[in-house]
Coordinates of C-alpha atoms in Angstrom, one line a residue:
X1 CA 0.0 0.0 0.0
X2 CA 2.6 2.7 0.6
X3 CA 4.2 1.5 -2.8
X4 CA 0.9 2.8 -4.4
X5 CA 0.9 6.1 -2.2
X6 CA 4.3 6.7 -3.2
X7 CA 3.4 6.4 -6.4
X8 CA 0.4 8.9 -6.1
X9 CA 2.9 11.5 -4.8
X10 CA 5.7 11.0 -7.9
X11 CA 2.5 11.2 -10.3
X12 CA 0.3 13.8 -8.4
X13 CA 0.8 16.4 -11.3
X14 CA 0.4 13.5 -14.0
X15 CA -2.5 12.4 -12.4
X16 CA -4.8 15.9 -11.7
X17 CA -3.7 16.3 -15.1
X18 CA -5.5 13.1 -16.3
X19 CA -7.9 13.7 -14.0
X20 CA -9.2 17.2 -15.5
X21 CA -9.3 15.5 -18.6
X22 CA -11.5 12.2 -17.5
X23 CA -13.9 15.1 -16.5
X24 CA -13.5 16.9 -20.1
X25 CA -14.1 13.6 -21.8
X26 CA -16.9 13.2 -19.9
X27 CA -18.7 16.2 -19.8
X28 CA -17.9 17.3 -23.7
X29 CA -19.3 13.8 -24.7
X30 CA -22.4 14.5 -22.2
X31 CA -22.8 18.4 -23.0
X32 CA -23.7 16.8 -26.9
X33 CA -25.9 14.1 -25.9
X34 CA -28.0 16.2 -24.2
X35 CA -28.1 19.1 -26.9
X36 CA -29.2 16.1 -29.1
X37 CA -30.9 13.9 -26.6
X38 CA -33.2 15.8 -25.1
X39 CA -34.8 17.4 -28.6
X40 CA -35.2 13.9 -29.7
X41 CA -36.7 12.9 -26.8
X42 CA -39.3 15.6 -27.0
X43 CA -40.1 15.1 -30.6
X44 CA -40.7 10.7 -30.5
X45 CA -42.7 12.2 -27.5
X46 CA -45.3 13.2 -30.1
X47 CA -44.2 11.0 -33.0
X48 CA -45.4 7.7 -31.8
X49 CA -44.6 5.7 -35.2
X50 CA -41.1 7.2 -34.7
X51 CA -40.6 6.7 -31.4
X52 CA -40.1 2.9 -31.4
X53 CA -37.1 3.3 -34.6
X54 CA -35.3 5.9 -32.7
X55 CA -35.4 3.8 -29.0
X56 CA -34.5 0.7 -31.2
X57 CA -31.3 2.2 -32.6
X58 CA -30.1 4.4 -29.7
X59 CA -30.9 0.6 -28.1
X60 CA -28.8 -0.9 -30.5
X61 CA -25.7 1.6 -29.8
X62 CA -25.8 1.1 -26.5
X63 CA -25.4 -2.6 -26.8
X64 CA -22.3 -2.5 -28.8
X65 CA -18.7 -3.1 -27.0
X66 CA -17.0 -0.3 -26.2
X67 CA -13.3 -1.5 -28.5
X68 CA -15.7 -2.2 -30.9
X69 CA -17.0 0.9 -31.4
X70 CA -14.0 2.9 -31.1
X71 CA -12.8 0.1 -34.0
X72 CA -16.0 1.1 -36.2
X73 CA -15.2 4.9 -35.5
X74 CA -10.9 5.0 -36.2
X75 CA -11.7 4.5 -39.7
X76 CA -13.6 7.1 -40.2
X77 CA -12.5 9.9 -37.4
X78 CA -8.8 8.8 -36.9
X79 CA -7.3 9.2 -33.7
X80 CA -7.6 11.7 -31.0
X81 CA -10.6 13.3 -29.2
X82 CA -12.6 12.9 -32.1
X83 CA -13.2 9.0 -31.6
X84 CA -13.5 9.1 -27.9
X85 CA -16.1 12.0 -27.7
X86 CA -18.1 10.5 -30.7
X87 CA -18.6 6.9 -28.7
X88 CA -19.2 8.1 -25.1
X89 CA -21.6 10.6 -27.1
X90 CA -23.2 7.7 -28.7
X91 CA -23.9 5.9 -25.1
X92 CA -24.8 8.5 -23.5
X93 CA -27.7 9.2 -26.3
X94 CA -30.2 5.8 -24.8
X95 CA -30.5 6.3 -21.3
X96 CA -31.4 10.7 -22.1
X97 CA -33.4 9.9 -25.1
X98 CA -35.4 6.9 -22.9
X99 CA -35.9 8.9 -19.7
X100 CA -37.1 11.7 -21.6
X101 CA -39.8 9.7 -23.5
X102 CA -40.4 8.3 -20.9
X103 CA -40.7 11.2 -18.7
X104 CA -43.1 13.0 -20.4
X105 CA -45.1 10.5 -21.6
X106 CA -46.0 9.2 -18.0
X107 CA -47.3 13.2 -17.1
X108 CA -50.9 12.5 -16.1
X109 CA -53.6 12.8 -19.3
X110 CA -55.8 14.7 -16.6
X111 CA -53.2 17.3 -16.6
X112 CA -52.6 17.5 -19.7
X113 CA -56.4 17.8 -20.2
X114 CA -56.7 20.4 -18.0
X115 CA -54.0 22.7 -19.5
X116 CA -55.2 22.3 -23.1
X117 CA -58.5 23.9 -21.4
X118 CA -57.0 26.6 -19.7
X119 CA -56.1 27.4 -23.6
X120 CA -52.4 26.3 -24.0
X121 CA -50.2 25.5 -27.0
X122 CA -48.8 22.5 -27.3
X123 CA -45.7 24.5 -26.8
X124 CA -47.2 25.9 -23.7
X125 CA -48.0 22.9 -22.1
X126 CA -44.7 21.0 -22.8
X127 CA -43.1 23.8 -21.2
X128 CA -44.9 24.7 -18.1
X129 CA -46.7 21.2 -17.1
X130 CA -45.0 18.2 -19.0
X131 CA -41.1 19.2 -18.5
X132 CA -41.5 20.6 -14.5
X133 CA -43.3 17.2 -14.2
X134 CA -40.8 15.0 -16.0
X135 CA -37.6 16.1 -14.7
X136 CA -36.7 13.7 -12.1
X137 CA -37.2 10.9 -14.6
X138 CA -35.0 13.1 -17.0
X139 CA -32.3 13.6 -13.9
X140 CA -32.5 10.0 -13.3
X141 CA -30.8 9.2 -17.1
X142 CA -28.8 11.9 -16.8
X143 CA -27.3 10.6 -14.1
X144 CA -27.2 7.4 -15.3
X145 CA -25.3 8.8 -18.8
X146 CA -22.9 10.7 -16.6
X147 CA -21.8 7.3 -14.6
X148 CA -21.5 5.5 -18.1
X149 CA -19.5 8.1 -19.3
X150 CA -16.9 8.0 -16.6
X151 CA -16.2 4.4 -16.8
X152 CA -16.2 4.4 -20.6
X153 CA -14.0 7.5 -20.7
X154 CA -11.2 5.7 -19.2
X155 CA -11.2 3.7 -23.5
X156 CA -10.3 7.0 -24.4
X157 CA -6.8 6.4 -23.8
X158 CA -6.8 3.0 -26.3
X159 CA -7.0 6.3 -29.1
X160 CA -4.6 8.8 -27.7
X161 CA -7.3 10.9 -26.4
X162 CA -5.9 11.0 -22.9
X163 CA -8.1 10.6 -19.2
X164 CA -7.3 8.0 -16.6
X165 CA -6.9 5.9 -18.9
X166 CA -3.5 6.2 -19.5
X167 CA -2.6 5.0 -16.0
X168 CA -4.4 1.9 -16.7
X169 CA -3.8 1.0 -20.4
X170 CA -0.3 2.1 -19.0
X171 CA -0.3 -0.7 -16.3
X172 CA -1.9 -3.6 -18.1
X173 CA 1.4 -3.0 -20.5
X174 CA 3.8 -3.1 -17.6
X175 CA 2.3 -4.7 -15.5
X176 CA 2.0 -2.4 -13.3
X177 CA -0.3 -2.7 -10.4
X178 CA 0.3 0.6 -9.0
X179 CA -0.2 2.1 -12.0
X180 CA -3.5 0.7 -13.0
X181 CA -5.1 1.4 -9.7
X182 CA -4.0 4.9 -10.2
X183 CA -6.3 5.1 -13.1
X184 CA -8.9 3.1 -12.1
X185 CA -9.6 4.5 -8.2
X186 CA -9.7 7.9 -9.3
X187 CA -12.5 7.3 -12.4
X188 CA -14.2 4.5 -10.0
X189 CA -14.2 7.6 -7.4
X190 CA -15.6 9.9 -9.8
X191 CA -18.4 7.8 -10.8
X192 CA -19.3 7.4 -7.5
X193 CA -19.0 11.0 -6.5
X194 CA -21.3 12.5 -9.7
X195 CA -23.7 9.0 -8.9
X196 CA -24.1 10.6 -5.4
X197 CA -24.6 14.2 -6.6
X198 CA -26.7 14.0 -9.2
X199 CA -28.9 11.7 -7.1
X200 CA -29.2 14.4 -4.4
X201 CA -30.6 16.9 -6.9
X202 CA -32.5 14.1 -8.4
X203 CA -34.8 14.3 -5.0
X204 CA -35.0 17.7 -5.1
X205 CA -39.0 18.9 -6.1
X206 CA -40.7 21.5 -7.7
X207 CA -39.1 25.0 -8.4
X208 CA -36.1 24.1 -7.2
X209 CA -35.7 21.2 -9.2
X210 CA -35.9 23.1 -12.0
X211 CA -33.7 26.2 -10.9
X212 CA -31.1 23.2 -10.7
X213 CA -31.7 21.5 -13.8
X214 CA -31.1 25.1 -15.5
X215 CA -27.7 25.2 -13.3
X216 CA -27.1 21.6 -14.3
X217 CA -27.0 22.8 -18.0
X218 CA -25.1 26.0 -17.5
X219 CA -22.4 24.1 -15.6
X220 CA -22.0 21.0 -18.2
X221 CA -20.3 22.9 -20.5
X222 CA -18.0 24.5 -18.2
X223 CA -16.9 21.4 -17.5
X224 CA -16.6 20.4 -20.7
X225 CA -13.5 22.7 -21.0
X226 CA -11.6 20.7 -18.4
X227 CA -10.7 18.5 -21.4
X228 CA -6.6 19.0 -22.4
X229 CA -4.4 17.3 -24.0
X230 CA -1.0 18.5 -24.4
X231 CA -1.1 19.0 -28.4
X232 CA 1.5 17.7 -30.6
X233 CA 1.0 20.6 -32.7
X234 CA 3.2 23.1 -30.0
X235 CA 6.4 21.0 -30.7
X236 CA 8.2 20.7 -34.1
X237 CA 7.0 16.9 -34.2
X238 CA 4.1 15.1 -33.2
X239 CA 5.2 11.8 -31.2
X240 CA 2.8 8.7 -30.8
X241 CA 3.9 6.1 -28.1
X242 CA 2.8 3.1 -27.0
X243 CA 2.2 3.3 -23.4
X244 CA 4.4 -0.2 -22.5
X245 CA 7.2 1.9 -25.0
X246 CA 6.8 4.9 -23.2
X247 CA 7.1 3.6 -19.4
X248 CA 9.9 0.9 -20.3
X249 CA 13.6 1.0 -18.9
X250 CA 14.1 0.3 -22.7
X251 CA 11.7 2.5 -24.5
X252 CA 11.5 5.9 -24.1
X253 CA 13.3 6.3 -20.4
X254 CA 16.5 4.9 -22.7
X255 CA 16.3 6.9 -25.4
X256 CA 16.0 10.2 -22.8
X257 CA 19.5 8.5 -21.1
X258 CA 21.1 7.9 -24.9
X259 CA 20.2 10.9 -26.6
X260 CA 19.2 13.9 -24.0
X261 CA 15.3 13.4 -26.4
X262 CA 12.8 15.4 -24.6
X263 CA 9.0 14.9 -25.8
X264 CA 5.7 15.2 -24.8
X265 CA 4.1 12.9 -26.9
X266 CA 0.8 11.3 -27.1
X267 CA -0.1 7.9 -25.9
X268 CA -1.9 5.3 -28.2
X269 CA -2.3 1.5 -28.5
X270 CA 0.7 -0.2 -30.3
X271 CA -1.7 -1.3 -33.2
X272 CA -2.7 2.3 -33.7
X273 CA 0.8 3.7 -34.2
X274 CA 1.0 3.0 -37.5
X275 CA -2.4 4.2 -38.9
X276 CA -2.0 7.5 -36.9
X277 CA 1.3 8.2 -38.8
X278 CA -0.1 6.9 -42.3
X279 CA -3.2 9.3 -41.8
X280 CA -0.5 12.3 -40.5
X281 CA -1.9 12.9 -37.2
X282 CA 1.6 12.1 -35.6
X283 CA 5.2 12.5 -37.2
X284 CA 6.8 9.9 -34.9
X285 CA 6.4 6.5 -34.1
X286 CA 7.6 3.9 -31.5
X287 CA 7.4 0.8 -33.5
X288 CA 8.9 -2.8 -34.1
X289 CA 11.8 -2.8 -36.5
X290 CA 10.1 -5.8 -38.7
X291 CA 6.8 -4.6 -38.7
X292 CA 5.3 -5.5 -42.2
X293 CA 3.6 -2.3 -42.1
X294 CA 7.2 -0.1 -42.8
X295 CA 7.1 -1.4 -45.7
X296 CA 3.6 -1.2 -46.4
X297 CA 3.2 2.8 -45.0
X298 CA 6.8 3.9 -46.4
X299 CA 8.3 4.4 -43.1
X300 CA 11.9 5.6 -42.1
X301 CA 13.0 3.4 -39.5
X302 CA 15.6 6.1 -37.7
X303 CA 19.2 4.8 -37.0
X304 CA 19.7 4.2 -33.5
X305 CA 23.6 5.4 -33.6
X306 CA 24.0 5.2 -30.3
X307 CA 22.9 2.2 -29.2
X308 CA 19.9 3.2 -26.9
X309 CA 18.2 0.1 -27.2
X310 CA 19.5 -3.5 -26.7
X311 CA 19.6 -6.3 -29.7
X312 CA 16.0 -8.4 -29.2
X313 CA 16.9 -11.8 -31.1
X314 CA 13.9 -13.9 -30.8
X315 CA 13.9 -17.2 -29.2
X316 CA 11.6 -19.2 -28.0
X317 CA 11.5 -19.9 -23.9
X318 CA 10.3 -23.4 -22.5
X319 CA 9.8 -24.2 -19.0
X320 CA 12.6 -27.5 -18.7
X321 CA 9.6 -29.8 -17.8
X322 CA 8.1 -30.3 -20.5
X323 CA 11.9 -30.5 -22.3
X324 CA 12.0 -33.4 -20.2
X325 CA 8.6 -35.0 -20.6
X326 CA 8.5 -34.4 -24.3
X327 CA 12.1 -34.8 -25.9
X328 CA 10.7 -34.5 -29.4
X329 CA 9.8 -31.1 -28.8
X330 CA 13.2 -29.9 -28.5
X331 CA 14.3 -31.5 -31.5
X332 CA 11.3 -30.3 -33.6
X333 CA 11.5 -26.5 -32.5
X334 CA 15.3 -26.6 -33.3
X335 CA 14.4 -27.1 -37.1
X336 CA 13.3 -23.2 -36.7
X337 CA 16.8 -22.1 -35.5
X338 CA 18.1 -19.6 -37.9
X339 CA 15.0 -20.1 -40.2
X340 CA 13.3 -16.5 -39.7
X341 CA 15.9 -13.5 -40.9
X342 CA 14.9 -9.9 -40.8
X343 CA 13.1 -10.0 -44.1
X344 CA 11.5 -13.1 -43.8
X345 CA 9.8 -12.5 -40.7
X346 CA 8.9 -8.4 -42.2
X347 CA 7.6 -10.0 -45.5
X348 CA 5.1 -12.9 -43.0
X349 CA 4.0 -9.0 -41.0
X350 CA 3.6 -7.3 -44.2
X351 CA 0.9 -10.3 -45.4
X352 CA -0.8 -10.4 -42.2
X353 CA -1.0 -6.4 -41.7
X354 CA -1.7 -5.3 -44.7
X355 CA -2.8 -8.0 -47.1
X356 CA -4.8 -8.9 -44.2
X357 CA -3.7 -13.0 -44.5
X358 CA -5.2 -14.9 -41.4
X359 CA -1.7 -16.0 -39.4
X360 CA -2.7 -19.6 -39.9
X361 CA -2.1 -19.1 -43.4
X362 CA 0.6 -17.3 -43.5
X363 CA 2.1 -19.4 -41.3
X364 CA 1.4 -22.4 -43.2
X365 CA 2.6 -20.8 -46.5
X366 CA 6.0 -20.6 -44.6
X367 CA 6.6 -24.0 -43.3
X368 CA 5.9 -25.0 -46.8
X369 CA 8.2 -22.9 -48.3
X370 CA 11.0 -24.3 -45.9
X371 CA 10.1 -27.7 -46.5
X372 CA 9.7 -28.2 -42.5
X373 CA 6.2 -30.0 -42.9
X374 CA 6.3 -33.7 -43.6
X375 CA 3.3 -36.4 -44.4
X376 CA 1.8 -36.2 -41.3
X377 CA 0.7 -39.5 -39.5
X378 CA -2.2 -40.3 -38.4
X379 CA -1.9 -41.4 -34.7
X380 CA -3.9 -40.8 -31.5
X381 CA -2.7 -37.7 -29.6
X382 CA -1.1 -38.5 -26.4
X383 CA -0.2 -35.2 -24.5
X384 CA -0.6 -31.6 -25.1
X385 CA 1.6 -28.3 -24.7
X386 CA 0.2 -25.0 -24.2
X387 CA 2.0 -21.7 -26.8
X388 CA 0.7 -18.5 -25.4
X389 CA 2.1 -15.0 -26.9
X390 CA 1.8 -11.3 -26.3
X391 CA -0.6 -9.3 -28.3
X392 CA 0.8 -8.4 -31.6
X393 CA 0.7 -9.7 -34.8
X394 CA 4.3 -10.8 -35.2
X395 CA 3.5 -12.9 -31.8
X396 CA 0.3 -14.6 -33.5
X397 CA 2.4 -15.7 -36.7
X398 CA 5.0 -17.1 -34.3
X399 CA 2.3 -19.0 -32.3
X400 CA 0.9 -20.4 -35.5
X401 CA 4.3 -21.5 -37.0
X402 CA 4.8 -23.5 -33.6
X403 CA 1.1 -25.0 -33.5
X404 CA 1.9 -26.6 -37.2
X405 CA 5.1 -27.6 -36.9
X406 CA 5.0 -29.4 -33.4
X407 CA 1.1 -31.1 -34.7
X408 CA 2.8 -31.9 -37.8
X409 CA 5.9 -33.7 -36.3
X410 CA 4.7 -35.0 -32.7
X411 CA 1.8 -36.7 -31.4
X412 CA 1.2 -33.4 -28.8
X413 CA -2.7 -31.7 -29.0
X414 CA -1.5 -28.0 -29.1
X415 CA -3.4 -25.6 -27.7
X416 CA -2.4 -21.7 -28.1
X417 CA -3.4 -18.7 -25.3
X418 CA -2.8 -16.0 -27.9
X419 CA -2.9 -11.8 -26.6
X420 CA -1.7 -12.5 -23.2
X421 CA -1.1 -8.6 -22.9
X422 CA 2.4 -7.3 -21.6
X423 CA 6.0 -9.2 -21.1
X424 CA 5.1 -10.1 -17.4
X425 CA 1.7 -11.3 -17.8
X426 CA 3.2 -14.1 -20.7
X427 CA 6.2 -14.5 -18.3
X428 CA 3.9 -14.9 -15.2
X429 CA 2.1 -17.4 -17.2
X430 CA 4.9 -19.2 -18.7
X431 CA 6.7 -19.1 -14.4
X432 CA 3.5 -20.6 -12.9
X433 CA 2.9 -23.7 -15.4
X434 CA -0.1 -21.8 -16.9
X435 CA 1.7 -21.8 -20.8
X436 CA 4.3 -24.0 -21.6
X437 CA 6.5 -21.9 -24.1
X438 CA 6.0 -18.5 -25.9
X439 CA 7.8 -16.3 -27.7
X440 CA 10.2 -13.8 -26.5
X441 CA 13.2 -11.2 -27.0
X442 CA 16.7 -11.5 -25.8
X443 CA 16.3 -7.3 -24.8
X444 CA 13.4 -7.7 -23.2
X445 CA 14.2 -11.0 -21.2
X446 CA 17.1 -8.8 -20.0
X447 CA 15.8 -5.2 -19.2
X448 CA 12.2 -6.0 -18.2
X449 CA 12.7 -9.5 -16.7
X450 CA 16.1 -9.6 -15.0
X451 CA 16.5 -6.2 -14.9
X452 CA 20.3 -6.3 -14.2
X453 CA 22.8 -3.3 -12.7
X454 CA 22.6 -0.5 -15.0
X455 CA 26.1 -0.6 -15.5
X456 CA 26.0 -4.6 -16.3
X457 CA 23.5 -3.8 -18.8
X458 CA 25.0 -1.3 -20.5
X459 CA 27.9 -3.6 -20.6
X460 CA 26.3 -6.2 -22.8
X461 CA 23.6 -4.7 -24.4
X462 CA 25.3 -3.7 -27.6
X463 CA 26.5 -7.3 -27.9
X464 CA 24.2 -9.5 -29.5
X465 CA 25.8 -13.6 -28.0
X466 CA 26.2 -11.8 -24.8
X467 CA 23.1 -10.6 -23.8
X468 CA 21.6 -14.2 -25.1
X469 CA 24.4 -16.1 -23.3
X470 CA 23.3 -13.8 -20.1
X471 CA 19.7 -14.1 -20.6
X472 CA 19.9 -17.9 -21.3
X473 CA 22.0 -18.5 -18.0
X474 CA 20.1 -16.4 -15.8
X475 CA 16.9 -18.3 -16.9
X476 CA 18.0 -21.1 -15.9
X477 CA 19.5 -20.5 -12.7
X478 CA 16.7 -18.7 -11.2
X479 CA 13.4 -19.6 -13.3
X480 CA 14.3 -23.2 -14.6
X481 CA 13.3 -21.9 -17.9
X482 CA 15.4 -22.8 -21.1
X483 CA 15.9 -20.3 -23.9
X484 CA 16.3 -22.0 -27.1
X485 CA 18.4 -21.0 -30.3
X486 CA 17.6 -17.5 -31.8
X487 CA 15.3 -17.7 -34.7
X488 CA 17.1 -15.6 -36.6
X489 CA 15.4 -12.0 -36.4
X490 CA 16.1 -8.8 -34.6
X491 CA 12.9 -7.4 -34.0
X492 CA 14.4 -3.7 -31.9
X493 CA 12.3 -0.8 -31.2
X494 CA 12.4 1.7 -33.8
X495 CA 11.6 5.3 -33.9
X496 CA 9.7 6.0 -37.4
X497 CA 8.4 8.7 -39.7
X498 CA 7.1 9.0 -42.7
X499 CA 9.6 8.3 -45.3
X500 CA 9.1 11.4 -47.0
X501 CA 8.7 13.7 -44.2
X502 CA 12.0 12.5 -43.0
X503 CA 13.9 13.1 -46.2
X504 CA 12.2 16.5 -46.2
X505 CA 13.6 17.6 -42.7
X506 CA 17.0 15.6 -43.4
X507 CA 16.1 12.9 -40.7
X508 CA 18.2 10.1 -41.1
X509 CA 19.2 9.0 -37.7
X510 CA 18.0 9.5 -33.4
X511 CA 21.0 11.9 -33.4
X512 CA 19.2 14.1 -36.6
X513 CA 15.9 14.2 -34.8
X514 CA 17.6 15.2 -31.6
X515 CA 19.4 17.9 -33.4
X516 CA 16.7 19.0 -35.0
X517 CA 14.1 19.5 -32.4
X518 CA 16.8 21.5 -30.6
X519 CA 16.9 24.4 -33.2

């Protein structure tokens, strides 16, 4: 517990930051859905035919998955605020639209009679008996918008549109316990707070109810303008990070050490990178140096002339018991030693990113290339191993490659636990007997796993047999886990830009980008 407090006091400005803009996000998104909720809940009031359609597709929105959405919406609205505010808009839309309906609908026909003698309008009566009488129906989805809101806001991170949900997307990538709960107390605390608000005022009656309804209104956009994100557009470059590339020892902490690189850049899912600098809404990338999609995008993949981040030769790691159980395993996975080069394993990237090839297929179209599938026989399975892998495509490939080749040569059922999330969680996994082998990298078995001396690791990390010979004995010693053979490809973190952007500015190398965002 006084890990996590400690935390909260090196993050405090980070986190009222985030904070402000988890309220933003939520109030823009609600400030809209109200301007457009509570119109359209007036007008089905009086459009019965219409009134089922419009509860049947603001229904329908509300039932779709949040990732979903945001997938649906990238496409179309890129990355940014844009995305975020258009989906917690969209969910916020049923429960105003419903309450409102419903709200007025349920105002007693007496009343209603009785006003349409006195000689109202229409307009008259909506505005002087049905509203007053319908507001703590109309209170009660507003509230219930508001506490969606908050919880959903925290996606908004996934497309670099900032809240609490850095902390947490953050977290999940380092595994960071401390970290997540820093995102998720605060937005769990600020649902709970608005919940308890908003229900006070929703038991308020009569006039003023409605001189707090008017408040409510004036004050939702005021909150709105908490929403900030520090824009790209007030340095010479726009950065897009990863979050697990900005908080790792090797990602961005080591390329401030390497080359003095000072950024404020925005945070983003690793399978958004590259789509936010095809479209030009960042400049700069943190990406995987045999990523299909470099080729695919025409990326620069800067020079890291100064070494800042460690050779990541993959290998595969096995936990020695099932070595020892299955000795044909061994044998079978040493056919891939040396099989996957830098361009092999970019081309099987580039089909599944963006020729959009299932993994399984291009994973078989390899293993016949090589010649590494036989006539299978057809025996009983007697055993199984369990594959799991992080959550990128490269990963997936990898997992399917192993899947074929060890069904095709051994009698083992395998089963594969693909998108396990961050290093730790697969190495977690792979520690307690949950996965029996998965992918990894010699860089980030040494930085993120053993996490040696700085000065041991600086020692090594620019020599690719010594950091596997340390990695490899280490393992052993103090996991009983064996690294096998390197496959054969380097797969480094990379900063990227547009190809012709960075031939524009002269940006060849870390050390021009560093230059040049000094001038």
């Amino acid at each position: 517990m006084q890990d996590f407090f400690d935390f909260l006091v090196q993050q405090r400005d980070k986190l009222a930051e985030q904070t402000l803009t988890h309220i933003g996000l939520t109030f823009l998104s609600l400030c809209l859905a109200l301007l457009v909720g509570l119109p359209l809940g007036i007008l089905i009031t009086y459009r019965p035919r219409l009134a089922s359609v419009v509860l049947a597709v603001v229904g329908i929105l509300q039932t779709i998955p949040s990732i979903a959405l945001l997938g649906f919406l990238i496409p179309l609205l890129g990355i940014g605020i844009w995305p975020a505010i258009t989906a917690l808009f969209l969910y916020a839309l049923l429960p105003i639209v419903r309450n409102t309906y419903v709200g007025i609908r349920e105002v007693s026909p007496m009343l209603k009679e009785a006003a349409l003698g006195m000689g109202m309008t229409t307009g008259q009566m909506l505005i002087r008996v049905e509203l007053p009488l319908a507001l703590p129906v109309i209170f009660a989805g507003i509230r219930t918008a508001t506490v969606i809101n908050v919880g959903v806001a925290t996606l908004a991170a996934y497309v670099a549109a900032g809240g609490l949900g850095e902390f947490v997307f953050g977290g999940i990538a380092l595994n960071n316990s401390n970290m997540i709960l820093a995102g998720a107390i605060p937005a769990a605390l600020l649902a709970i707070f608005f919940d308890f608000l908003l229900a006070r005022l929703q038991q308020l009656q009569g006039l003023r109810l409605r001189r707090v309804a008017l408040a409510f209104l004036l004050i939702t956009p005021i909150l709105s303008a908490f929403y900030w994100v520090p824009l790209g557009s007030q340095a010479k470059l726009t950065a897009g990070f990863a979050h697990e590339f900005y908080g790792r020892a090797d990602g961005y902490p080591g390329l401030v050490r390497a080359y003095g690189l000072q950024m404020t850049p925005k945070l983003i899912d690793q399978n958004l990178m590259y789509e936010a600098v095809r479209r030009g809404q960042v400049d700069l990338i943190s990406g995987y140096s045999t990523d299909g999609r470099i080729k695919a995008f025409q990326l620069r993949v800067l020079e890291d002339n100064k070494n800042a981040f460690p050779p990541y030769e993959a290998a595969l790691v096995v936990r020695n018991a099932i070595l020892k159980q299955y000795p044909d395993v061994i044998k079978t996975l040493h056919l891939l030693e040396g099989r996957l080069s830098d361009s092999v394993m970019t081309e099987l990237n580039y089909r599944a990113d963006f020729l959009h090839e299932s993994p399984e297929a291009v994973a078989r179209r390899f293993l016949q290339q090589t010649r590494l599938l036989i006539p299978p026989v057809q025996t009983k399975r007697a055993g199984k191993i369990v594959i799991g892998t992080k959550i990128f495509t490269e990963q997936y490939i990898l997992a399917e490659i192993l899947r074929q080749l060890l069904e095709n040569r051994t009698t083992l059922e395998v089963i594969t636990k693909t998108g396990l999330g961050g290093t730790k969680i697969c190495f977690d996994a792979l520690a307690a007997g949950d996965i029996d082998l998965y992918p990894e990298y010699t860089g980030t078995g040494l930085l993120v796993i053993l996490q040696p001396p700085p000065a041991l690791a600086d020692s090594i990390k620019s020599d690719r047999k010594a950091v596997f010979q340390y990695v490899s004995r280490e393992f052993q010693n103090r996991h009983k886990l064996t690294w096998l053979p390197p496959l054969g490809f380097n797969n480094t973190y990379a900063l990227m830009m547009r190809r012709a952007q960075a031939d524009q500015l002269g940006i060849q190398s870390i050390s021009d980008l560093k230059r040049y965002l000094g001038r």
